[in-house]
Coordinates of C-alpha atoms and ligand atoms in Angstrom, one line a residue:
M198 CA 31.0 -0.1 -7.1
Y199 CA 31.5 3.5 -8.5
E200 CA 33.1 2.0 -11.8
K201 CA 30.0 -0.2 -12.1
I202 CA 27.7 2.7 -11.7
Q203 CA 29.6 4.7 -14.4
E204 CA 29.6 1.6 -16.8
T205 CA 25.7 1.0 -16.3
A206 CA 25.1 4.8 -16.8
A207 CA 27.3 4.9 -19.9
W208 CA 25.3 1.7 -21.3
L209 CA 22.1 3.6 -20.7
K210 CA 23.2 6.8 -22.0
A211 CA 24.1 5.2 -25.3
R212 CA 20.5 3.7 -25.6
I213 CA 18.2 6.3 -24.2
N214 CA 17.0 8.9 -26.7
T215 CA 15.8 11.4 -24.0
R216 CA 17.5 13.3 -21.3
P217 CA 14.9 13.2 -18.5
D218 CA 15.5 15.1 -15.1
T219 CA 12.6 13.4 -13.3
A220 CA 12.5 9.9 -12.1
I221 CA 9.8 7.8 -10.4
I222 CA 10.1 4.7 -8.5
L223 CA 6.8 2.9 -9.1
G224 CA 6.3 1.2 -5.7
T225 CA 3.3 -0.5 -4.5
G226 CA 0.2 1.4 -5.5
L227 CA 1.8 3.3 -8.4
G228 CA 1.6 0.5 -11.1
R229 CA -1.4 2.3 -12.7
L230 CA 0.8 5.4 -13.3
A231 CA 2.8 3.2 -15.6
D232 CA -0.1 2.9 -17.9
E233 CA -0.3 6.6 -18.1
I234 CA 3.3 7.1 -19.3
E235 CA 3.6 7.5 -23.1
I236 CA 6.3 4.8 -23.1
A237 CA 9.0 5.5 -25.7
Q238 CA 11.3 2.8 -24.4
S239 CA 11.2 0.0 -22.1
I240 CA 14.4 -1.7 -21.0
S241 CA 14.3 -4.8 -18.8
Y242 CA 16.5 -4.9 -15.7
S243 CA 17.9 -8.1 -17.0
E244 CA 19.3 -6.5 -20.1
I245 CA 21.2 -3.7 -18.1
P246 CA 24.7 -4.4 -17.0
N247 CA 25.3 -4.6 -13.2
F248 CA 21.6 -4.0 -12.5
P249 CA 20.1 -6.1 -9.6
Q250 CA 17.1 -8.3 -10.6
S251 CA 13.6 -8.0 -9.0
T252 CA 12.3 -11.0 -7.2
V253 CA 9.2 -9.9 -5.3
E254 CA 5.6 -10.6 -6.6
G255 CA 3.9 -7.6 -8.0
H256 CA 7.0 -5.8 -8.9
S257 CA 8.1 -6.5 -12.5
G258 CA 11.6 -5.2 -13.4
K259 CA 11.7 -2.6 -16.2
L260 CA 13.2 0.8 -16.7
L261 CA 10.7 2.9 -18.6
L262 CA 11.3 6.1 -20.6
G263 CA 8.6 8.3 -21.9
K264 CA 6.5 11.2 -21.2
L265 CA 4.2 12.0 -18.1
G266 CA 2.5 15.2 -17.6
G267 CA 4.2 16.4 -20.8
K268 CA 7.7 15.9 -19.3
D269 CA 10.4 13.3 -20.2
I270 CA 10.7 11.0 -17.3
L271 CA 12.4 7.8 -16.2
A272 CA 10.6 5.3 -14.3
M273 CA 11.6 2.3 -12.4
Q274 CA 9.0 -0.4 -12.6
G275 CA 10.0 -2.8 -9.8
R276 CA 12.4 -1.8 -7.0
F277 CA 15.0 -3.8 -4.8
H278 CA 14.1 -4.4 -1.2
Y279 CA 16.8 -5.3 1.5
Y280 CA 14.6 -8.0 2.7
E281 CA 15.1 -9.8 -0.6
G282 CA 18.7 -10.2 0.3
Y283 CA 20.2 -7.3 -1.6
S284 CA 22.8 -5.3 0.2
M285 CA 22.2 -1.6 0.7
K286 CA 24.5 -0.8 -2.1
E287 CA 22.5 -2.9 -4.5
V288 CA 19.2 -1.5 -3.3
T289 CA 20.4 2.1 -4.0
F290 CA 22.3 1.2 -7.2
P291 CA 19.5 2.5 -9.5
V292 CA 19.5 5.8 -7.6
R293 CA 23.3 6.3 -8.1
V294 CA 22.6 5.5 -11.8
M295 CA 19.9 8.0 -12.0
Y296 CA 22.2 10.7 -10.7
E297 CA 24.8 9.9 -13.5
L298 CA 21.8 10.2 -15.9
G299 CA 21.2 13.6 -14.8
I300 CA 18.0 13.1 -12.7
K301 CA 17.3 16.1 -10.5
T302 CA 13.9 15.1 -8.9
L303 CA 12.8 11.6 -7.6
F304 CA 9.2 10.7 -6.8
V305 CA 8.7 7.5 -4.7
S306 CA 5.8 5.6 -3.3
N307 CA 5.4 2.7 -0.9
A308 CA 2.7 0.9 1.1
G309 CA 2.9 1.3 4.9
G310 CA 1.2 0.4 7.9
G311 CA -0.5 3.3 9.6
T312 CA 0.6 4.0 13.3
N313 CA -1.2 7.1 13.6
A314 CA -4.5 6.6 15.3
S315 CA -6.2 9.4 13.1
F316 CA -5.4 7.4 9.9
N317 CA -7.6 4.9 7.9
V318 CA -6.7 2.3 5.4
G319 CA -6.7 3.8 1.9
D320 CA -5.2 7.1 3.2
I321 CA -2.6 8.8 1.1
M322 CA 0.2 10.1 3.4
I323 CA 2.6 12.6 2.0
I324 CA 5.9 11.7 3.7
T325 CA 7.3 14.7 5.4
D326 CA 10.2 13.1 7.0
H327 CA 11.7 9.5 7.8
I328 CA 13.1 7.5 10.6
N329 CA 15.8 5.2 9.2
L330 CA 15.9 1.8 11.2
F331 CA 17.5 -0.3 8.6
P332 CA 20.3 -2.4 10.1
E333 CA 22.8 -1.3 7.4
H334 CA 23.3 2.3 6.3
P335 CA 23.5 2.8 2.5
L336 CA 26.2 5.3 2.8
R337 CA 28.4 3.1 4.9
G338 CA 32.0 2.5 3.5
K339 CA 34.1 4.7 1.3
N340 CA 32.4 7.8 0.5
F341 CA 31.1 8.5 -3.0
P342 CA 32.2 11.8 -4.7
T343 CA 28.5 12.8 -5.1
G344 CA 28.2 14.3 -1.8
P345 CA 29.8 15.0 1.6
R346 CA 30.9 12.2 4.1
F347 CA 28.3 13.6 6.7
P348 CA 25.3 14.5 4.6
D349 CA 22.8 16.9 6.0
M350 CA 19.2 15.4 6.3
S351 CA 17.3 18.5 7.6
E352 CA 14.9 18.5 4.4
A353 CA 15.1 14.9 3.1
Y354 CA 11.7 15.6 1.6
N355 CA 11.5 18.7 -0.4
K356 CA 9.3 21.2 1.2
Q357 CA 8.3 22.8 -2.1
L358 CA 7.2 19.6 -3.6
I359 CA 5.2 18.9 -0.4
A360 CA 3.5 22.3 -0.8
L361 CA 2.8 21.6 -4.4
A362 CA 1.3 18.2 -3.6
D363 CA -1.1 19.9 -1.0
E364 CA -2.0 22.4 -3.5
I365 CA -2.9 19.8 -6.2
A366 CA -4.7 17.6 -3.7
Q367 CA -6.9 20.4 -2.4
E368 CA -7.7 21.6 -6.0
K369 CA -8.7 18.1 -7.0
G370 CA -10.6 17.3 -3.6
I371 CA -8.3 14.5 -2.7
K372 CA -7.7 14.2 0.9
V373 CA -4.1 13.7 2.0
Q374 CA -2.4 13.0 5.4
H375 CA 1.1 14.2 6.3
G376 CA 3.5 12.1 8.3
V377 CA 6.8 10.5 9.2
Y378 CA 7.6 7.2 7.5
L379 CA 9.6 4.8 9.4
G380 CA 11.7 2.2 7.3
T381 CA 12.4 -1.1 8.7
Q382 CA 14.0 -4.3 7.3
G383 CA 10.9 -6.7 7.2
P384 CA 10.0 -9.1 5.8
T385 CA 7.6 -9.6 8.8
F386 CA 4.9 -7.1 9.4
E387 CA 5.1 -5.7 12.8
T388 CA 3.8 -7.3 16.1
P389 CA 1.4 -5.0 17.9
S390 CA 4.2 -4.1 20.4
E391 CA 6.5 -3.1 17.6
Y392 CA 3.8 -0.9 16.1
R393 CA 3.3 0.7 19.3
M394 CA 7.0 1.2 19.8
F395 CA 7.3 2.7 16.3
A396 CA 4.4 5.2 17.0
R397 CA 6.0 6.3 20.2
M398 CA 9.3 6.8 18.2
G399 CA 7.4 9.4 16.1
A400 CA 6.3 7.1 13.1
D401 CA 2.9 7.7 11.4
S402 CA 3.6 4.9 8.8
V403 CA 5.9 2.0 8.8
G404 CA 7.2 0.1 5.7
M405 CA 10.1 -1.8 4.1
S406 CA 11.5 0.6 1.5
T407 CA 12.1 4.1 0.4
V408 CA 14.5 5.1 3.1
P409 CA 17.5 3.8 1.5
E410 CA 16.8 5.3 -2.0
V411 CA 15.9 8.8 -0.4
I412 CA 19.2 8.7 1.6
V413 CA 21.2 8.2 -1.5
A414 CA 19.2 10.5 -3.6
N415 CA 19.9 13.2 -0.9
H416 CA 23.6 12.3 -1.0
C417 CA 23.4 13.1 -4.6
G418 CA 21.6 16.4 -4.4
I419 CA 18.4 14.8 -5.9
K420 CA 15.2 16.5 -4.5
C421 CA 12.7 13.8 -3.2
F422 CA 9.0 13.5 -2.9
G423 CA 7.4 10.5 -1.3
I424 CA 3.8 9.0 -0.7
S425 CA 3.0 6.2 1.6
I426 CA -0.4 4.6 1.0
I427 CA -1.8 3.3 4.3
T428 CA -2.8 -0.3 3.4
D429 CA -3.3 -1.6 7.1
L430 CA -3.3 -0.1 10.5
G431 CA -0.9 -0.7 13.4
V432 CA -3.1 1.1 15.8
E433 CA -4.0 -0.6 19.1
G434 CA -7.5 -2.0 18.9
R435 CA -7.6 -1.8 15.1
I436 CA -4.9 -4.3 14.2
V437 CA -6.0 -7.2 12.0
E438 CA -4.3 -9.9 10.2
V439 CA -2.3 -8.4 7.3
S440 CA -1.1 -10.2 4.0
H441 CA 0.8 -9.1 1.0
E442 CA -2.3 -9.5 -1.1
E443 CA -4.3 -7.3 1.2
V444 CA -1.5 -4.7 1.1
Q445 CA -1.6 -4.9 -2.7
R446 CA -5.5 -4.7 -2.8
A447 CA -5.8 -1.7 -0.5
A448 CA -3.0 0.2 -2.5
N449 CA -4.5 -0.7 -5.8
E450 CA -7.9 1.1 -4.6
V451 CA -6.1 4.4 -4.1
Q452 CA -4.0 4.2 -7.5
P453 CA -6.1 6.6 -9.5
K454 CA -5.7 9.4 -6.8
M455 CA -2.0 8.8 -6.3
A456 CA -1.5 8.9 -10.0
E457 CA -3.4 12.1 -10.4
I458 CA -1.3 13.8 -7.9
M459 CA 1.9 12.4 -9.2
R460 CA 1.2 13.4 -12.8
E461 CA 0.0 16.9 -12.0
M462 CA 3.1 17.5 -9.9
I463 CA 5.3 16.3 -12.6
R464 CA 3.5 18.6 -15.1
R465 CA 4.0 21.7 -12.8
S466 CA 7.3 21.1 -11.3
Ligands
HPA115 N1 4.3 -2.9 8.0 C1 5.5 -3.0 7.3 N2 5.5 -2.8 6.0 C2 4.2 -2.7 5.4 C3 3.2 -2.6 6.2 C4 3.2 -2.8 7.6 O1 2.3 -2.8 8.3 N3 2.1 -2.4 5.4 C5 2.5 -2.3 4.1 N4 3.8 -2.4 4.3

């Protein structure tokens, strides 16, 4: 796997005209941010050697290079989910490649079901920490030379970036929540009892992504910042039927605010 990562990174380095140190995984709800990138290069995942291919509706598969907030950035339009059948090594492959390309800061977004009773649909939750409930650990197996065998996770989400996001949100009058994101494999949404269990475990939002990528980024010493858009509620008495379309719709509505925060963070960080 390590050779494959090196091979992919070398292939990309030979084609990329910039050397960005910031990357964004454009998860659900950040599609619009892609429109704000002054795109210089767009590389389809299907062209990139060893890159997994995206299958899920609403996630196209392209690597974008360009400027956002006046900075050179790399963006992943379309990510790989464990529920699609990829192994954890495949899910996190792009993050390993990012490290080889010189990425130092990673911005991620996702859609999540809110398990915190004070949340509402459409809330923007800044992820302060996570709980990993995926059945396979992305660092299982031979240790990669990018980090220690037993990596520290005491600040998986960078505190300075969280403070910066708060400052920007306040300036722009955008309401944000803080909370713990719990990552689970999906593809089912939760039963009411599962939502209750996750809430008791300490989760404020639950979703099917982000945690693997953030673990591997931490293992590579990449600083992480994440936002979870609350697209539905897993709160007793307020649980309604949820569908992928509903999740997309709720996430799309908050896109402009999300994009504003992310763009400004990149400009100032
Ligand atoms: N559960 C899991 N994943 C999700 C949810 C949810 O309620 N909403 C959006 N992604």
